[in-house]
CSV table of C-alpha atoms (C1' of nucleotides) in Angstrom, one decimal:
chain,number,residue,atom,x,y,z
A,12,MET,CA,-29.9,131.9,-22.5
A,13,GLY,CA,-33.5,132.0,-23.4
A,14,LYS,CA,-34.0,129.1,-21.1
A,15,GLU,CA,-37.4,128.9,-19.5
A,16,GLU,CA,-38.9,126.8,-16.7
A,17,ALA,CA,-40.3,123.5,-17.7
A,18,GLY,CA,-43.5,124.1,-19.6
A,19,GLY,CA,-42.4,127.4,-21.0
A,20,TYR,CA,-42.4,126.6,-24.6
A,21,PRO,CA,-45.8,125.0,-24.7
A,22,SER,CA,-47.4,128.0,-23.1
A,23,LEU,CA,-45.4,130.3,-25.4
A,24,ILE,CA,-46.9,128.5,-28.3
A,25,GLU,CA,-50.4,128.5,-26.9
A,26,ASP,CA,-50.1,132.2,-26.2
A,27,SER,CA,-49.7,132.7,-29.9
A,28,GLY,CA,-53.0,130.9,-30.6
A,29,LEU,CA,-51.4,127.7,-31.7
A,30,ALA,CA,-51.8,124.2,-30.4
A,31,SER,CA,-48.8,123.0,-28.6
A,32,THR,CA,-47.6,119.5,-29.4
A,33,PRO,CA,-44.4,117.8,-28.3
A,34,ALA,CA,-42.8,118.2,-31.7
A,35,ARG,CA,-43.6,122.0,-31.9
A,36,ALA,CA,-42.4,122.6,-28.4
A,37,GLN,CA,-39.1,120.9,-29.2
A,38,VAL,CA,-38.6,122.8,-32.4
A,39,LEU,CA,-39.2,126.1,-30.5
A,40,GLU,CA,-36.9,125.0,-27.7
A,41,ILE,CA,-34.1,124.2,-30.2
A,42,LEU,CA,-34.6,127.6,-31.8
A,43,ALA,CA,-34.6,129.4,-28.5
A,44,ASN,CA,-31.4,127.7,-27.3
A,45,SER,CA,-29.4,128.4,-30.4
A,46,GLN,CA,-27.1,131.4,-30.6
A,47,SER,CA,-27.5,131.6,-34.3
A,48,PRO,CA,-30.3,131.0,-36.8
A,49,LEU,CA,-30.6,127.4,-37.9
A,50,THR,CA,-31.7,125.6,-41.1
A,51,ALA,CA,-34.7,123.3,-41.1
A,52,ARG,CA,-32.2,120.5,-41.7
A,53,GLU,CA,-30.2,121.4,-38.6
A,54,ILE,CA,-33.3,121.6,-36.5
A,55,HIS,CA,-34.5,118.3,-37.8
A,56,ALA,CA,-31.1,116.6,-37.2
A,57,THR,CA,-31.1,117.9,-33.6
A,58,LEU,CA,-34.6,116.8,-33.0
A,59,ALA,CA,-34.0,113.4,-34.5
A,60,ARG,CA,-31.4,112.7,-31.8
A,61,THR,CA,-34.1,112.3,-29.2
A,62,GLN,CA,-37.2,111.4,-31.1
A,63,ALA,CA,-38.3,110.3,-34.5
A,64,VAL,CA,-40.0,113.3,-36.2
A,65,ASP,CA,-40.6,113.6,-39.9
A,66,ARG,CA,-38.9,116.5,-41.6
A,67,THR,CA,-42.3,117.6,-43.0
A,68,THR,CA,-43.4,118.2,-39.4
A,69,VAL,CA,-40.4,120.4,-38.8
A,70,TYR,CA,-41.1,122.4,-42.0
A,71,ARG,CA,-44.8,122.8,-41.0
A,72,SER,CA,-44.0,123.7,-37.4
A,73,LEU,CA,-41.6,126.4,-38.6
A,74,ASP,CA,-44.2,127.7,-41.1
A,75,VAL,CA,-46.9,128.2,-38.4
A,76,PHE,CA,-44.3,129.7,-36.1
A,77,VAL,CA,-43.3,132.3,-38.7
A,78,GLU,CA,-46.9,133.0,-39.5
A,79,ALA,CA,-47.6,133.6,-35.8
A,80,GLY,CA,-44.6,135.7,-35.3
A,81,LEU,CA,-43.0,133.2,-32.9
A,82,ALA,CA,-40.1,132.6,-35.3
A,83,GLU,CA,-38.4,134.5,-38.0
A,84,ARG,CA,-37.4,133.3,-41.4
A,85,ILE,CA,-34.1,134.7,-42.6
A,86,THR,CA,-32.5,134.4,-46.0
A,87,SER,CA,-28.8,133.7,-46.3
A,88,GLY,CA,-26.2,133.7,-49.0
A,89,ASP,CA,-27.0,130.1,-49.8
A,90,ARG,CA,-30.3,128.4,-50.9
A,91,ALA,CA,-31.6,127.4,-47.5
A,92,PHE,CA,-33.7,129.5,-45.1
A,93,ARG,CA,-32.6,130.0,-41.5
A,94,TYR,CA,-34.9,130.3,-38.6
A,95,GLY,CA,-34.5,132.2,-35.4
A,96,MET,CA,-36.8,133.4,-32.6
A,97,GLY,CA,-39.3,136.1,-33.8
A,98,ARG,CA,-40.5,139.4,-32.5
A,99,ARG,CA,-43.2,137.8,-30.3
A,100,SER,CA,-40.5,136.2,-28.2
A,101,LEU,CA,-38.5,138.9,-26.4
A,102,HIS,CA,-36.2,139.1,-29.5
A,103,ALA,CA,-34.9,142.4,-30.8
A,104,ARG,CA,-34.4,142.6,-34.5
A,105,HIS,CA,-30.8,142.4,-35.4
A,106,PRO,CA,-28.6,142.0,-38.5
A,107,HIS,CA,-26.8,138.8,-39.4
A,108,PHE,CA,-23.5,137.7,-40.8
A,109,PHE,CA,-23.2,134.9,-43.2
A,110,CYS,CA,-19.9,133.2,-43.9
A,111,ARG,CA,-19.7,132.1,-47.5
A,112,GLN,CA,-17.0,129.6,-46.7
A,113,CYS,CA,-18.5,127.5,-44.0
A,114,GLY,CA,-22.1,128.5,-44.4
A,115,ASP,CA,-22.5,129.5,-40.7
A,116,MET,CA,-24.7,132.4,-39.8
A,117,GLU,CA,-24.3,134.5,-36.8
A,118,CYS,CA,-26.5,137.1,-35.1
A,119,LEU,CA,-25.0,140.5,-34.7
A,120,SER,CA,-25.9,142.8,-31.9
A,121,ALA,CA,-28.9,145.0,-32.7
A,122,GLY,CA,-26.7,148.1,-32.4
A,123,ALA,CA,-24.0,146.8,-34.8
A,124,VAL,CA,-25.3,148.9,-37.6
A,125,GLU,CA,-27.4,152.0,-37.6
A,126,LEU,CA,-30.2,151.9,-40.1
A,127,ARG,CA,-32.3,154.9,-40.9
A,128,MET,CA,-35.2,154.5,-43.2
A,129,GLU,CA,-38.1,156.4,-41.7
A,130,ASP,CA,-38.0,159.0,-44.5
A,131,PHE,CA,-38.1,156.3,-47.1
A,132,VAL,CA,-40.9,154.3,-45.5
A,133,ARG,CA,-43.0,157.4,-45.2
A,134,THR,CA,-43.0,158.1,-48.9
A,135,PHE,CA,-42.8,154.5,-50.3
A,136,ALA,CA,-46.0,153.5,-52.1
A,137,GLY,CA,-45.7,149.8,-51.0
A,138,LEU,CA,-46.0,148.3,-47.6
A,139,VAL,CA,-42.8,147.5,-45.8
A,140,GLU,CA,-43.3,144.7,-43.3
A,141,ARG,CA,-39.7,143.8,-42.4
A,142,VAL,CA,-36.1,144.7,-43.2
A,143,GLU,CA,-33.2,142.3,-43.4
A,144,VAL,CA,-29.7,143.4,-43.1
A,145,ARG,CA,-27.1,140.8,-43.9
A,146,MET,CA,-23.4,141.0,-44.2
A,147,ASP,CA,-21.7,138.3,-46.3
A,148,GLY,CA,-18.0,137.5,-46.0
A,149,ILE,CA,-15.6,135.2,-44.2
A,150,CYS,CA,-16.0,134.4,-40.5
A,151,LYS,CA,-13.0,134.6,-38.2
A,152,ASN,CA,-12.7,130.9,-37.9
A,153,CYS,CA,-12.4,130.5,-41.7
A,154,LEU,CA,-10.0,133.4,-41.9
A,155,ARG,CA,-7.8,131.7,-39.4
A,156,ARG,CA,-8.0,128.4,-41.2
A,157,GLY,CA,-6.7,129.7,-44.5
A,158,GLY,CA,-7.9,133.0,-45.7
A,159,ALA,CA,-10.6,134.3,-48.0
A,160,GLY,CA,-9.7,132.1,-50.9
A,161,LYS,CA,-12.6,131.6,-53.2
B,15,MET,CA,-30.4,153.7,-69.2
B,16,GLY,CA,-27.4,151.5,-69.1
B,17,LYS,CA,-27.6,151.4,-72.9
B,18,GLU,CA,-24.3,151.2,-74.7
B,19,GLU,CA,-23.2,151.5,-78.2
B,20,ALA,CA,-23.1,148.4,-80.3
B,21,GLY,CA,-20.3,146.2,-79.0
B,22,GLY,CA,-20.4,147.6,-75.6
B,23,TYR,CA,-21.3,144.4,-73.7
B,24,PRO,CA,-18.6,142.2,-75.3
B,25,SER,CA,-15.9,144.7,-74.4
B,26,LEU,CA,-17.3,145.1,-70.9
B,27,ILE,CA,-17.0,141.4,-70.5
B,28,GLU,CA,-13.5,141.3,-72.0
B,29,ASP,CA,-12.4,144.2,-69.8
B,30,SER,CA,-13.2,141.9,-66.8
B,31,GLY,CA,-10.8,139.2,-68.2
B,32,LEU,CA,-13.6,136.9,-69.5
B,33,ALA,CA,-14.1,135.6,-73.0
B,34,SER,CA,-17.0,137.3,-74.6
B,35,THR,CA,-19.5,135.0,-76.4
B,36,PRO,CA,-22.9,135.7,-77.9
B,37,ALA,CA,-24.6,134.1,-75.0
B,38,ARG,CA,-22.7,136.0,-72.4
B,39,ALA,CA,-23.1,139.3,-74.1
B,40,GLN,CA,-26.8,138.8,-74.3
B,41,VAL,CA,-27.1,137.7,-70.7
B,42,LEU,CA,-25.2,140.9,-69.7
B,43,GLU,CA,-27.4,143.0,-71.9
B,44,ILE,CA,-30.5,141.7,-70.4
B,45,LEU,CA,-29.2,142.4,-66.9
B,46,ALA,CA,-28.2,145.9,-67.9
B,47,ASN,CA,-31.5,146.7,-69.5
B,48,SER,CA,-33.6,145.6,-66.5
B,49,GLN,CA,-34.8,148.1,-64.0
B,50,SER,CA,-34.9,145.3,-61.3
B,51,PRO,CA,-32.9,142.2,-60.5
B,52,LEU,CA,-33.9,139.1,-62.4
B,53,THR,CA,-33.9,135.4,-61.7
B,54,ALA,CA,-31.9,133.0,-63.9
B,55,ARG,CA,-35.3,131.7,-65.1
B,56,GLU,CA,-36.4,135.1,-66.2
B,57,ILE,CA,-33.1,135.8,-68.0
B,58,HIS,CA,-33.3,132.4,-69.7
B,59,ALA,CA,-36.9,133.0,-70.8
B,60,THR,CA,-36.0,136.4,-72.3
B,61,LEU,CA,-33.0,135.0,-74.0
B,62,ALA,CA,-34.9,132.1,-75.4
B,63,ARG,CA,-37.2,134.4,-77.3
B,64,THR,CA,-34.4,135.2,-79.7
B,65,GLN,CA,-32.1,132.2,-79.6
B,66,ALA,CA,-31.9,128.8,-78.2
B,67,VAL,CA,-29.5,128.8,-75.2
B,68,ASP,CA,-29.5,126.1,-72.5
B,69,ARG,CA,-30.3,127.1,-69.0
B,70,THR,CA,-27.0,125.7,-67.8
B,71,THR,CA,-25.2,128.3,-69.9
B,72,VAL,CA,-27.2,131.0,-68.3
B,73,TYR,CA,-26.3,129.7,-64.9
B,74,ARG,CA,-22.7,129.4,-65.8
B,75,SER,CA,-22.6,132.9,-67.4
B,76,LEU,CA,-24.1,134.4,-64.3
B,77,ASP,CA,-21.6,132.5,-62.1
B,78,VAL,CA,-18.6,133.9,-63.9
B,79,PHE,CA,-20.1,137.4,-64.0
B,80,VAL,CA,-20.6,137.3,-60.3
B,81,GLU,CA,-17.1,136.0,-59.8
B,82,ALA,CA,-15.7,138.8,-61.9
B,83,GLY,CA,-17.8,141.5,-60.2
B,84,LEU,CA,-19.7,142.2,-63.4
B,85,ALA,CA,-23.0,141.1,-61.9
B,86,GLU,CA,-24.3,140.8,-58.4
B,87,ARG,CA,-26.2,137.9,-56.8
B,88,ILE,CA,-29.0,139.1,-54.6
B,89,THR,CA,-31.1,136.9,-52.2
B,90,SER,CA,-34.8,137.5,-52.0
B,91,GLY,CA,-37.6,136.3,-49.8
B,92,ASP,CA,-38.2,133.3,-52.0
B,93,ARG,CA,-35.8,130.5,-52.9
B,94,ALA,CA,-34.4,131.9,-56.1
B,95,PHE,CA,-31.4,134.2,-56.5
B,96,ARG,CA,-31.8,137.4,-58.4
B,97,TYR,CA,-29.0,139.0,-60.5
B,98,GLY,CA,-28.3,142.6,-61.2
B,99,MET,CA,-25.4,144.6,-62.5
B,100,GLY,CA,-22.4,144.6,-60.2
B,101,ARG,CA,-19.9,147.1,-58.8
B,102,ARG,CA,-17.7,146.8,-61.9
B,103,SER,CA,-20.4,148.3,-64.0
B,104,LEU,CA,-21.0,151.9,-63.0
B,105,HIS,CA,-23.6,150.6,-60.5
B,106,ALA,CA,-23.9,152.1,-57.0
B,107,ARG,CA,-24.9,149.7,-54.3
B,108,HIS,CA,-28.5,150.0,-53.3
B,109,PRO,CA,-31.1,148.3,-51.2
B,110,HIS,CA,-34.0,146.2,-52.7
B,111,PHE,CA,-37.6,145.7,-52.0
B,112,PHE,CA,-39.2,142.2,-52.3
B,113,CYS,CA,-42.9,141.8,-52.7
B,114,ARG,CA,-44.0,138.6,-51.0
B,115,GLN,CA,-47.2,138.5,-52.9
B,116,CYS,CA,-46.1,138.7,-56.5
B,117,GLY,CA,-42.5,137.9,-56.0
B,118,ASP,CA,-41.2,141.0,-57.9
B,119,MET,CA,-38.1,142.7,-56.7
B,120,GLU,CA,-37.3,146.3,-57.2
B,121,CYS,CA,-34.2,148.4,-56.7
B,122,LEU,CA,-34.5,151.3,-54.3
B,123,SER,CA,-32.5,154.4,-54.6
B,124,ALA,CA,-29.1,154.2,-53.0
B,125,GLY,CA,-30.1,156.9,-50.5
B,126,ALA,CA,-33.4,155.4,-49.5
B,127,VAL,CA,-31.8,154.1,-46.3
B,128,GLU,CA,-28.9,155.3,-44.4
B,129,LEU,CA,-26.7,152.5,-43.2
B,130,ARG,CA,-23.8,153.2,-40.8
B,131,MET,CA,-21.6,150.3,-40.0
B,132,GLU,CA,-18.1,151.6,-40.0
B,133,ASP,CA,-17.7,151.2,-36.3
B,134,PHE,CA,-18.9,147.6,-36.4
B,135,VAL,CA,-16.7,146.6,-39.4
B,136,ARG,CA,-13.7,148.1,-37.7
B,137,THR,CA,-14.0,145.8,-34.7
B,138,PHE,CA,-15.5,142.7,-36.2
B,139,ALA,CA,-13.2,139.7,-36.3
B,140,GLY,CA,-14.5,138.4,-39.6
B,141,LEU,CA,-14.2,139.9,-43.0
B,142,VAL,CA,-17.2,141.7,-44.4
B,143,GLU,CA,-17.3,141.6,-48.1
B,144,ARG,CA,-20.7,142.9,-48.9
B,145,VAL,CA,-23.9,144.0,-47.2
B,146,GLU,CA,-27.4,143.4,-48.3
B,147,VAL,CA,-30.3,145.4,-47.2
B,148,ARG,CA,-33.7,144.1,-48.2
B,149,MET,CA,-37.2,145.2,-47.3
B,150,ASP,CA,-40.0,142.6,-47.6
B,151,GLY,CA,-43.6,143.5,-47.9
B,152,ILE,CA,-46.3,144.2,-50.4
B,153,CYS,CA,-45.7,146.3,-53.5
B,154,LYS,CA,-48.0,149.1,-54.5
B,155,ASN,CA,-49.5,147.0,-57.3
B,156,CYS,CA,-50.5,144.2,-55.0
B,157,LEU,CA,-51.8,146.6,-52.4
B,158,ARG,CA,-54.1,148.1,-55.0
B,159,ARG,CA,-55.2,144.7,-56.2
B,160,GLY,CA,-56.5,143.5,-52.9
B,161,GLY,CA,-54.4,144.3,-49.8
B,162,ALA,CA,-51.9,142.5,-47.8
B,163,GLY,CA,-53.8,139.3,-47.4
B,164,LYS,CA,-51.6,136.3,-46.6
C,25,DT,C1',-70.6,107.5,-28.4
C,26,DG,C1',-69.9,109.4,-32.6
C,27,DA,C1',-68.7,113.4,-35.7
C,28,DC,C1',-65.2,116.4,-36.4
C,29,DC,C1',-60.7,118.8,-36.7
C,30,DG,C1',-56.1,119.5,-36.8
C,31,DA,C1',-51.3,117.5,-36.3
C,32,DT,C1',-48.5,113.9,-38.1
C,33,DG,C1',-46.2,110.6,-41.3
C,34,DC,C1',-45.1,109.1,-45.7
C,35,DA,C1',-44.5,109.3,-50.5
C,36,DA,C1',-44.6,111.8,-54.4
C,37,DC,C1',-43.6,115.9,-56.4
C,38,DC,C1',-41.4,120.5,-57.7
C,39,DA,C1',-38.2,124.3,-58.4
C,40,DA,C1',-33.6,126.0,-58.4
C,41,DG,C1',-29.3,125.0,-59.1
C,42,DT,C1',-25.1,121.8,-59.9
C,43,DT,C1',-22.3,118.3,-62.0
C,44,DG,C1',-20.3,114.9,-65.4
C,45,DC,C1',-19.5,114.1,-69.8
C,46,DA,C1',-19.2,114.6,-74.8
C,47,DT,C1',-18.9,117.9,-78.5
C,48,DA,C1',-17.9,122.0,-81.2
C,49,DG,C1',-15.5,126.2,-82.0
C,50,DA,C1',-11.8,128.9,-81.4
C,51,DT,C1',-6.6,129.5,-80.2
C,52,DT,C1',-1.9,128.2,-80.1
C,53,DG,C1',2.4,126.1,-81.3
C,54,DC,C1',4.8,124.5,-84.8
D,4,DG,C1',-1.9,124.6,-92.8
D,5,DC,C1',-2.5,121.1,-89.3
D,6,DA,C1',-2.6,119.0,-85.0
D,7,DA,C1',-3.0,119.7,-80.0
D,8,DT,C1',-5.3,122.2,-76.7
D,9,DC,C1',-8.6,124.9,-74.2
D,10,DT,C1',-13.0,126.3,-72.9
D,11,DA,C1',-17.9,127.5,-73.8
D,12,DT,C1',-21.8,125.0,-74.7
D,13,DG,C1',-25.5,121.4,-74.6
D,14,DC,C1',-27.7,117.7,-72.5
D,15,DA,C1',-29.0,114.5,-69.1
D,16,DA,C1',-28.7,113.1,-64.6
D,17,DC,C1',-28.4,114.4,-60.0
D,18,DT,C1',-28.8,117.1,-55.5
D,19,DT,C1',-30.9,120.1,-52.3
D,20,DG,C1',-34.5,122.4,-50.0
D,21,DG,C1',-39.0,122.6,-49.7
D,22,DT,C1',-44.2,121.6,-50.7
D,23,DT,C1',-48.4,118.9,-51.5
D,24,DG,C1',-51.8,115.1,-51.4
D,25,DC,C1',-53.6,111.7,-48.8
D,26,DA,C1',-54.4,108.5,-45.2
D,27,DT,C1',-54.2,108.0,-40.2
D,28,DC,C1',-54.2,109.1,-35.4
D,29,DG,C1',-55.4,111.5,-31.2
D,30,DG,C1',-58.1,114.9,-29.1
D,31,DT,C1',-62.3,117.8,-28.4
D,32,DC,C1',-66.9,118.7,-28.3
D,33,DA,C1',-71.9,118.0,-28.8
DNA sequence: TGACCGATGCAACCAAGTTGCATAGATTGC
DNA sequence: GCAATCTATGCAACTTGGTTGCATCGGTCA
């Protein structure tokens, strides 16, 4: 899923006007291969299994990706941002589910919720750049493991 | 708006099964009198103008309020949580707008967006406890002051 | 070849929030 | 009325997630 031929990620990065480096290509590959949005910490941990890369580099790579539209920064119910593939990369916008028990986040299908806001956007005095829809609750794994206890 | 007769906040707190203290009553009053969700820092700063209260106390008050449903914790585009009045307090759920330039958050009218998710919730294996709809962009003040520049 | 430029690493820093512990003020049992 | 208890508070230390300053390294271009 989201797998590309060798060399795919570097050119995806360059197509967005950014310099491709080994670290950046790997960060993007990790993002692209994940079913669900990841924290910078998770990305760094994955990356560190194969090569030593500083966490600052991960943060900075993610920053430029978000800036360029290659990745998307998603807020969750906890204090860490999550990152997923962005609009520039064949990715339809979709809502997310955040489990307040285990902290996992999952992507929901784009059609899971129907959101109508054209009327609002047309008359709103500010500029709306993006919309985030997030459901918080308890995921099915945690439900099975012992309920929604606080 | 949201104004109650003297003594209203203490009893609102006690009705939720919590002990009312001067600090808690004030925190709740600040929340209730605000048009838009506030950060713990803002609440503490407001509170500190009239009495010395430790920031830990503010955090802990907010925690118990959220727990009791008196207040609501809202995530924003930055790293700080915002707090507003919760369901238990005559408050209809509504979406929010976050300005990525000035960091202000505003409440939108409950009808601003139409969100249909009954079908999804019915077939989703996890438990959905709440939904957050947030629009990010540039508020009208910042637009006036110089556009949507990064 | 040499000047430049941006990506990286590293360490220090910062902001938001949490935790441990001692104290003070109220509440309960007697 | 007094001791035992409970819990809200204050304070300091700590944690987490992220950012910044600065030196260096590796290309690129003239």
